[in-house]
mmCIF file of C-alpha atoms in Angstrom:
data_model
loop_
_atom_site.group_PDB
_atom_site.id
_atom_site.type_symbol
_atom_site.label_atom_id
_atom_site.label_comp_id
_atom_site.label_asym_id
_atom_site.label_seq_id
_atom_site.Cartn_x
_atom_site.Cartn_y
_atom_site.Cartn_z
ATOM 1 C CA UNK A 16 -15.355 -6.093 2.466
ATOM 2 C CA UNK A 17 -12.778 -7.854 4.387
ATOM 3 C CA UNK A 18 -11.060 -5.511 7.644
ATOM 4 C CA UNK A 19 -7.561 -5.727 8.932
ATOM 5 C CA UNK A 20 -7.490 -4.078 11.977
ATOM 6 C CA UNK A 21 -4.456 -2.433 13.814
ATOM 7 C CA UNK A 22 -2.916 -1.829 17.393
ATOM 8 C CA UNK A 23 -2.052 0.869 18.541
ATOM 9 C CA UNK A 24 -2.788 3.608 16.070
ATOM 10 C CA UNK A 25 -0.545 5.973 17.516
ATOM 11 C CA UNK A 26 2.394 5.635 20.030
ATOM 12 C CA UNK A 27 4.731 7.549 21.006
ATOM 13 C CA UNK A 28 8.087 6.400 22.847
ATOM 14 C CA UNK A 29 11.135 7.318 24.496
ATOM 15 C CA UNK A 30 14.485 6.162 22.264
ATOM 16 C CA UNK A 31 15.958 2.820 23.213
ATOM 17 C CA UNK A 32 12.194 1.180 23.858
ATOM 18 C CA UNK A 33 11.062 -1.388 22.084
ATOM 19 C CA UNK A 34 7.270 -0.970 20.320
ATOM 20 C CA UNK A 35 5.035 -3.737 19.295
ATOM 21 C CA UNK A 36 2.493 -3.327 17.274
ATOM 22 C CA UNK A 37 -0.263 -5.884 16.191
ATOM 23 C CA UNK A 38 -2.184 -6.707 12.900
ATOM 24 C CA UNK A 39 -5.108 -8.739 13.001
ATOM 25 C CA UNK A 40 -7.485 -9.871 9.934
ATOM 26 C CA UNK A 41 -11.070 -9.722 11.257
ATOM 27 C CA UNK A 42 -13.069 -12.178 8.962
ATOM 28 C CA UNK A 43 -10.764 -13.483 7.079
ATOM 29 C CA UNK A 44 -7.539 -16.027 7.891
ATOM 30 C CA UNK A 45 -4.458 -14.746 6.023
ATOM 31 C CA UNK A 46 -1.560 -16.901 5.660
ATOM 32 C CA UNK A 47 0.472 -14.053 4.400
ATOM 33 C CA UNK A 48 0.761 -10.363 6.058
ATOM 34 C CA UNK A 49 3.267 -7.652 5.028
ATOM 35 C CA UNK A 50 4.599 -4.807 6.798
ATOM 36 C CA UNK A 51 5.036 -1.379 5.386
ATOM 37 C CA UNK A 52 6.739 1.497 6.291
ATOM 38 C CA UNK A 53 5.726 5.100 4.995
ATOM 39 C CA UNK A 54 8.083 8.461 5.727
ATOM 40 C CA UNK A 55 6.311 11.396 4.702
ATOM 41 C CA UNK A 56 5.768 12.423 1.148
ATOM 42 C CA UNK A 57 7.033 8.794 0.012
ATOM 43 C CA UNK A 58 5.544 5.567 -0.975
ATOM 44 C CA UNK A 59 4.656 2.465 1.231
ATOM 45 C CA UNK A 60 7.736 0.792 1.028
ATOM 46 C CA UNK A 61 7.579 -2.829 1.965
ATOM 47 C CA UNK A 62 9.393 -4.043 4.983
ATOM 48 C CA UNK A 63 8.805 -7.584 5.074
ATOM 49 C CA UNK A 64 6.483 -10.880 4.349
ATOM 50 C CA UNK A 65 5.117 -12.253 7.304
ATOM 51 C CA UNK A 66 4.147 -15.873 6.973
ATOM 52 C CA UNK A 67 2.418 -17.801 9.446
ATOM 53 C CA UNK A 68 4.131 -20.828 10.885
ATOM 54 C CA UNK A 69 7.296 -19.947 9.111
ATOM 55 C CA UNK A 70 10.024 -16.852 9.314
ATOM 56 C CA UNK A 71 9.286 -13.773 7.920
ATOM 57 C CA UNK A 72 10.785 -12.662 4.766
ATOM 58 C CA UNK A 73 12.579 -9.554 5.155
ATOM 59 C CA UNK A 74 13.327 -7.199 2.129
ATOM 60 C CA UNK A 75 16.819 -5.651 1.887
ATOM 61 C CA UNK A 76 18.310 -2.923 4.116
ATOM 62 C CA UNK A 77 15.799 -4.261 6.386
ATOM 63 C CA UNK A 78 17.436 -5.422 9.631
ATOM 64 C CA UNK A 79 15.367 -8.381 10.955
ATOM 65 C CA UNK A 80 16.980 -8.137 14.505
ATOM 66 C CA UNK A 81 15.435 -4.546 14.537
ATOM 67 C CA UNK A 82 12.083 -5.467 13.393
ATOM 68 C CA UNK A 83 11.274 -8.923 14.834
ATOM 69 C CA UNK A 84 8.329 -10.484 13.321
ATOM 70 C CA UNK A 85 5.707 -12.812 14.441
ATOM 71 C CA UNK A 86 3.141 -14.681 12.561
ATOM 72 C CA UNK A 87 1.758 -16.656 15.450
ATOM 73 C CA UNK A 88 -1.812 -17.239 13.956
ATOM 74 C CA UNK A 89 -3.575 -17.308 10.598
ATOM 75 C CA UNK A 90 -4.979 -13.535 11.949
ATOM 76 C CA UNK A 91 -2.541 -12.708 14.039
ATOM 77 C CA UNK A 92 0.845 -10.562 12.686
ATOM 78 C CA UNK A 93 2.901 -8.696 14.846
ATOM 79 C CA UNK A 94 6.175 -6.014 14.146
ATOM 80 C CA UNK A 95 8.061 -4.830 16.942
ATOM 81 C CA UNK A 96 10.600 -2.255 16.570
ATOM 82 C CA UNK A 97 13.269 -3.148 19.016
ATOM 83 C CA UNK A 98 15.237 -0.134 20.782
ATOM 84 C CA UNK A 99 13.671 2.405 18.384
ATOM 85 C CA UNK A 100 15.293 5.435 17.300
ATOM 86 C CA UNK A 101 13.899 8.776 16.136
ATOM 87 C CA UNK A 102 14.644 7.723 12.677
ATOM 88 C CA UNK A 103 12.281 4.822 13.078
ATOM 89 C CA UNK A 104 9.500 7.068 13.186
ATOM 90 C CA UNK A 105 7.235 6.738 10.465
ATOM 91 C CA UNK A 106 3.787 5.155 9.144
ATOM 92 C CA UNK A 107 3.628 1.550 9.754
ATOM 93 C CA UNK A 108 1.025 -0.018 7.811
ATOM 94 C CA UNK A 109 0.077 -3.884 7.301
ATOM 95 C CA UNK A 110 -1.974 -5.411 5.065
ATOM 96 C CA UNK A 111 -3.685 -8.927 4.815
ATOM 97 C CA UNK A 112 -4.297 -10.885 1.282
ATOM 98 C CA UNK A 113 -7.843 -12.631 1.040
ATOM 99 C CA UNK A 114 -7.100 -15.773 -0.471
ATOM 100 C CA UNK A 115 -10.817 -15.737 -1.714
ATOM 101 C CA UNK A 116 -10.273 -14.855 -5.350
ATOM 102 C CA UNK A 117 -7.099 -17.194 -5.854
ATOM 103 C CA UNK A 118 -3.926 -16.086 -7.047
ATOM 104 C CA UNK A 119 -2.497 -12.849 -8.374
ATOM 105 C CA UNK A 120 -5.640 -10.478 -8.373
ATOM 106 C CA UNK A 121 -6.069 -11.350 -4.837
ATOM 107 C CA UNK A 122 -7.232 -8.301 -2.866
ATOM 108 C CA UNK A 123 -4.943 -6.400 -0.371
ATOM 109 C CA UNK A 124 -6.643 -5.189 2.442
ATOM 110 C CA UNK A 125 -4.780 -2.790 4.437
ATOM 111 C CA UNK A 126 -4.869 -2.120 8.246
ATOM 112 C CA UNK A 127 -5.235 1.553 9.269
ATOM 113 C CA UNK A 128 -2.212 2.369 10.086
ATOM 114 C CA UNK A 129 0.123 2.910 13.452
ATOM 115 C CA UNK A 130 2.048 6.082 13.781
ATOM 116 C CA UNK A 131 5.181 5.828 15.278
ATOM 117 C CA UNK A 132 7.017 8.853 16.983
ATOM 118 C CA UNK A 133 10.049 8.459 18.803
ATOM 119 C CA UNK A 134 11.219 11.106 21.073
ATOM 120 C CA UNK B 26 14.648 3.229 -12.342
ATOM 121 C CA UNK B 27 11.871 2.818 -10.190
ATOM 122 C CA UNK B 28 9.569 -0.588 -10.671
ATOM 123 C CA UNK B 29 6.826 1.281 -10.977
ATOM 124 C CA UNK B 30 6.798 4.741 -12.082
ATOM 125 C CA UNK B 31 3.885 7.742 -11.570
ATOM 126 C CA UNK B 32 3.846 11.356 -12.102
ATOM 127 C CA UNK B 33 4.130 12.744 -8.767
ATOM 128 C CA UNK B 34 2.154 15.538 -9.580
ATOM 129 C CA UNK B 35 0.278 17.610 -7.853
ATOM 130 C CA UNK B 36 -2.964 17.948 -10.376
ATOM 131 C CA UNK B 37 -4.884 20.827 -9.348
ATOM 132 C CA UNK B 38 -7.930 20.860 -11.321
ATOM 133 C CA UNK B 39 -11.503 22.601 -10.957
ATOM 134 C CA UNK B 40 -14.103 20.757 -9.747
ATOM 135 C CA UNK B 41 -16.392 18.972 -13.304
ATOM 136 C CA UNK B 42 -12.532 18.337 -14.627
ATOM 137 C CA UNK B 43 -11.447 15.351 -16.604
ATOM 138 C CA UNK B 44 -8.433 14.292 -14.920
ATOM 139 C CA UNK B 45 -5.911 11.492 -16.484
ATOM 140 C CA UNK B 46 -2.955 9.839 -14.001
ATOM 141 C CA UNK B 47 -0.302 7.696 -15.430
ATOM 142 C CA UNK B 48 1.344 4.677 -14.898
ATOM 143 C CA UNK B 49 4.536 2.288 -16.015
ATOM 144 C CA UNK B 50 5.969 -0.772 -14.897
ATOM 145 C CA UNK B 51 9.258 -2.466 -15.819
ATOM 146 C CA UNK B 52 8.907 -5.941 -15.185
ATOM 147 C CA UNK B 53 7.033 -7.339 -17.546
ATOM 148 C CA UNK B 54 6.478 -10.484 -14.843
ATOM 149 C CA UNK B 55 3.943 -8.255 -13.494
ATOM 150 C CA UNK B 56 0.758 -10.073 -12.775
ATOM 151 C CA UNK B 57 -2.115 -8.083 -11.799
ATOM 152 C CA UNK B 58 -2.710 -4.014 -11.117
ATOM 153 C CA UNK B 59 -4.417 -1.885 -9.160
ATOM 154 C CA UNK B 60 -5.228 1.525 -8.640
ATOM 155 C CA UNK B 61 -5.743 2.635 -4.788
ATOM 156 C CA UNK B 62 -6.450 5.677 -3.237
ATOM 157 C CA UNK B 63 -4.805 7.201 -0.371
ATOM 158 C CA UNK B 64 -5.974 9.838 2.268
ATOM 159 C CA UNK B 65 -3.422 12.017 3.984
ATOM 160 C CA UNK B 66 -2.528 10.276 7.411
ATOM 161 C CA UNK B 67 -4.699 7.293 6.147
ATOM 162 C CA UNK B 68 -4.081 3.657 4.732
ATOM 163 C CA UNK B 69 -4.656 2.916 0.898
ATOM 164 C CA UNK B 70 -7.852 1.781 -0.031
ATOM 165 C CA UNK B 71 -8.437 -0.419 -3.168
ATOM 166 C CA UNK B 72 -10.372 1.989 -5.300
ATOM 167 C CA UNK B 73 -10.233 -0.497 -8.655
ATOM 168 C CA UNK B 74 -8.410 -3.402 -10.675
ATOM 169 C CA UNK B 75 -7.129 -2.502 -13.915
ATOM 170 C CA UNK B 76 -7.715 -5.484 -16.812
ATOM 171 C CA UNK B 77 -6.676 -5.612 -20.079
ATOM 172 C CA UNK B 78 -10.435 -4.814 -21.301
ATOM 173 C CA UNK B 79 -10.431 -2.258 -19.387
ATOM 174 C CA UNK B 80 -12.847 -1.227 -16.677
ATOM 175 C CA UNK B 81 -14.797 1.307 -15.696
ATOM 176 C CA UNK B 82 -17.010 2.227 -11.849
ATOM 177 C CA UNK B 83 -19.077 5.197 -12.171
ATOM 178 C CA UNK B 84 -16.435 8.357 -13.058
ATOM 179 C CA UNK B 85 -13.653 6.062 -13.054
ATOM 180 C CA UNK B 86 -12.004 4.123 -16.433
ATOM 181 C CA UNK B 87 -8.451 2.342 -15.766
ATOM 182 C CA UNK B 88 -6.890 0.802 -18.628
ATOM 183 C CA UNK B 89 -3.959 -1.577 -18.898
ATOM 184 C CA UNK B 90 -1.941 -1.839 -22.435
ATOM 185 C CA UNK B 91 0.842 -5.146 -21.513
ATOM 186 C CA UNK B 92 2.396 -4.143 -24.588
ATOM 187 C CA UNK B 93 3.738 -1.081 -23.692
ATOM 188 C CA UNK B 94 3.257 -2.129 -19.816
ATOM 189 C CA UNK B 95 1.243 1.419 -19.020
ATOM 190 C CA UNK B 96 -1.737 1.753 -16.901
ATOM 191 C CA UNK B 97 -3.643 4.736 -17.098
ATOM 192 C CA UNK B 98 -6.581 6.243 -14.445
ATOM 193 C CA UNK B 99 -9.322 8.401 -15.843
ATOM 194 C CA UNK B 100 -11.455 10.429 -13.541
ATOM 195 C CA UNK B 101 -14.547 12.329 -15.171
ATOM 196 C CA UNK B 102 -16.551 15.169 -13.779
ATOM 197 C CA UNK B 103 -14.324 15.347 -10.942
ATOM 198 C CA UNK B 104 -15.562 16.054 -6.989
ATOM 199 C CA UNK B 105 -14.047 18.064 -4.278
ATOM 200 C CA UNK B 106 -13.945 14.217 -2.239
ATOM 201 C CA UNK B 107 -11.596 13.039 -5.227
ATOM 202 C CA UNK B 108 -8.776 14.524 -4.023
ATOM 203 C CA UNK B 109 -6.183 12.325 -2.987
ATOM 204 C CA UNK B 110 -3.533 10.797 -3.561
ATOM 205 C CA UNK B 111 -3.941 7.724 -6.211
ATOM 206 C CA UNK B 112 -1.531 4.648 -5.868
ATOM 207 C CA UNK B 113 -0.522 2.381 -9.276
ATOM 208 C CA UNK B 114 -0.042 -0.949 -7.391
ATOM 209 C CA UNK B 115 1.250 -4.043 -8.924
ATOM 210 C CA UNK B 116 1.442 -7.763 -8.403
ATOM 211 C CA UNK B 117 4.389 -10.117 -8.960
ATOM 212 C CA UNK B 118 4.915 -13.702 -8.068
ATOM 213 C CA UNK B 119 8.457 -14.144 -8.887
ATOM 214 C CA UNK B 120 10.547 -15.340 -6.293
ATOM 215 C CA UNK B 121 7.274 -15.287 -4.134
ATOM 216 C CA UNK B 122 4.351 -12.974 -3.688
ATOM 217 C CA UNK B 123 5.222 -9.199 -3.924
ATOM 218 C CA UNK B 124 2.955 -5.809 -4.450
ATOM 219 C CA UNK B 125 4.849 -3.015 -5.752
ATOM 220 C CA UNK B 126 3.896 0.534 -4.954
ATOM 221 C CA UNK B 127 3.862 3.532 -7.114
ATOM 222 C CA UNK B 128 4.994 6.857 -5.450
ATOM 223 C CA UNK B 129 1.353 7.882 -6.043
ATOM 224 C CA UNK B 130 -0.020 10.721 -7.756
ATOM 225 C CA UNK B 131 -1.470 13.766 -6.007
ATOM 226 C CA UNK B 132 -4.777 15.295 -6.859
ATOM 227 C CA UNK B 133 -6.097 18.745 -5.697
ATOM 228 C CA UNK B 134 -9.902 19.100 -6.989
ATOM 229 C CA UNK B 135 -10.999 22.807 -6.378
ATOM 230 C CA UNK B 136 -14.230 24.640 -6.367
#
């Protein structure tokens, strides 16, 4: 099946810093990418829609100034948490949609994952 | 009221168990469903999609009644490797694309 790949897997930072972290679809081109977040115990909880060529649609109590999005290419996603707090540590999970089956039942793919501790 | 609703669980059942999970949604503009399975410390991984018909891989039956907007997992003969913790997932296209997540329910399959 298709692979979504993610960058770093783990990182750990020093409060104020600013993380990026990347989300790439392998063998497939995905106009749309979404970012997840996932505390411990709790459901992914969806951050934002990242759409290539266009702004990112953030969901609310999201800030986008904290979490700057880029959709540069049609595999290329990336989140950056900007002057990251302890708070901000979590899961951070993307996922790709194959456009191959068309509409609604299109398949998610997810990336693996970047853990995100801040110190 | 959550958009999608699961019992959190935990299921502890003995392995060769016949384990049912749960599932509602609330907007009935829902569009397509899934059930995925989740790994501690890992991403979710598409385990099946849940039709009308119904559908079943193997040990695994998912059923979907739009009626009553439910969604139901069945897991037969159960394995230690089941355990996990099992996402409903749902589509929507209203206002644009968006994929709803269950909390997930978690299973504990025991020798």
């Amino acid at each position: 099946g298709a692979v979504v790949s993610q960058h770093p897997s783990r990182v750990i930072c020093k409060s104020g810093t600013s993380v990026k972290i990347e989300c790439r679809s392998l063998d497939f081109q995905a106009t749309t990418m979404f970012w997840y977040r996932q505390f411990p115990k709790q459901s992914l909880m969806l951050m934002a829609t990242s759409n290539e060529g266009s702004k990112a649609t953030y969901e609310q109590g999201v800030e986008k100034d904290k979490f700057l999005i880029n959709h540069a290419s049609l595999t290329l996603s990336t989140l950056t948490v900007t002057s990251a707090h302890p708070e901000d540590s979590s899961f951070y999970i993307c996922s790709a949609r194959d456009p191959a089956s068309g509409g609604a039942w299109d398949t998610q793919y997810f990336g693996p994952g970047t853990r995100l501790t801040v110190l | 009221r959550k958009e999608v609703e699961q019992d959190p669980g935990p299921f502890n059942v003995p392995e060769g168990a016949t384990v049912a999970f749960n599932c509602t949604y609330s907007n009935s503009a829902s569009q397509s469903f899934f059930w995925y399975r989740q790994d501690c410390r890992k991403e979710p991984k598409l385990l099946m999609s849940v039709y009308s018909s119904g559908n079943e891989d193997g040990r695994f039956t998912a059923q979907l009644n739009r009626a009553s907007q439910y969604i139901s997992l069945l897991i037969r003969d159960s394995k230690l490797s089941d355990s996990a913790t099992y996402l409903c997932v749902v589509n929507r296209n209203t206002g644009g694309f968006k994929t709803i997540f269950g909390a997930g329910t978690r299973l504990f399959v025991k020798a």
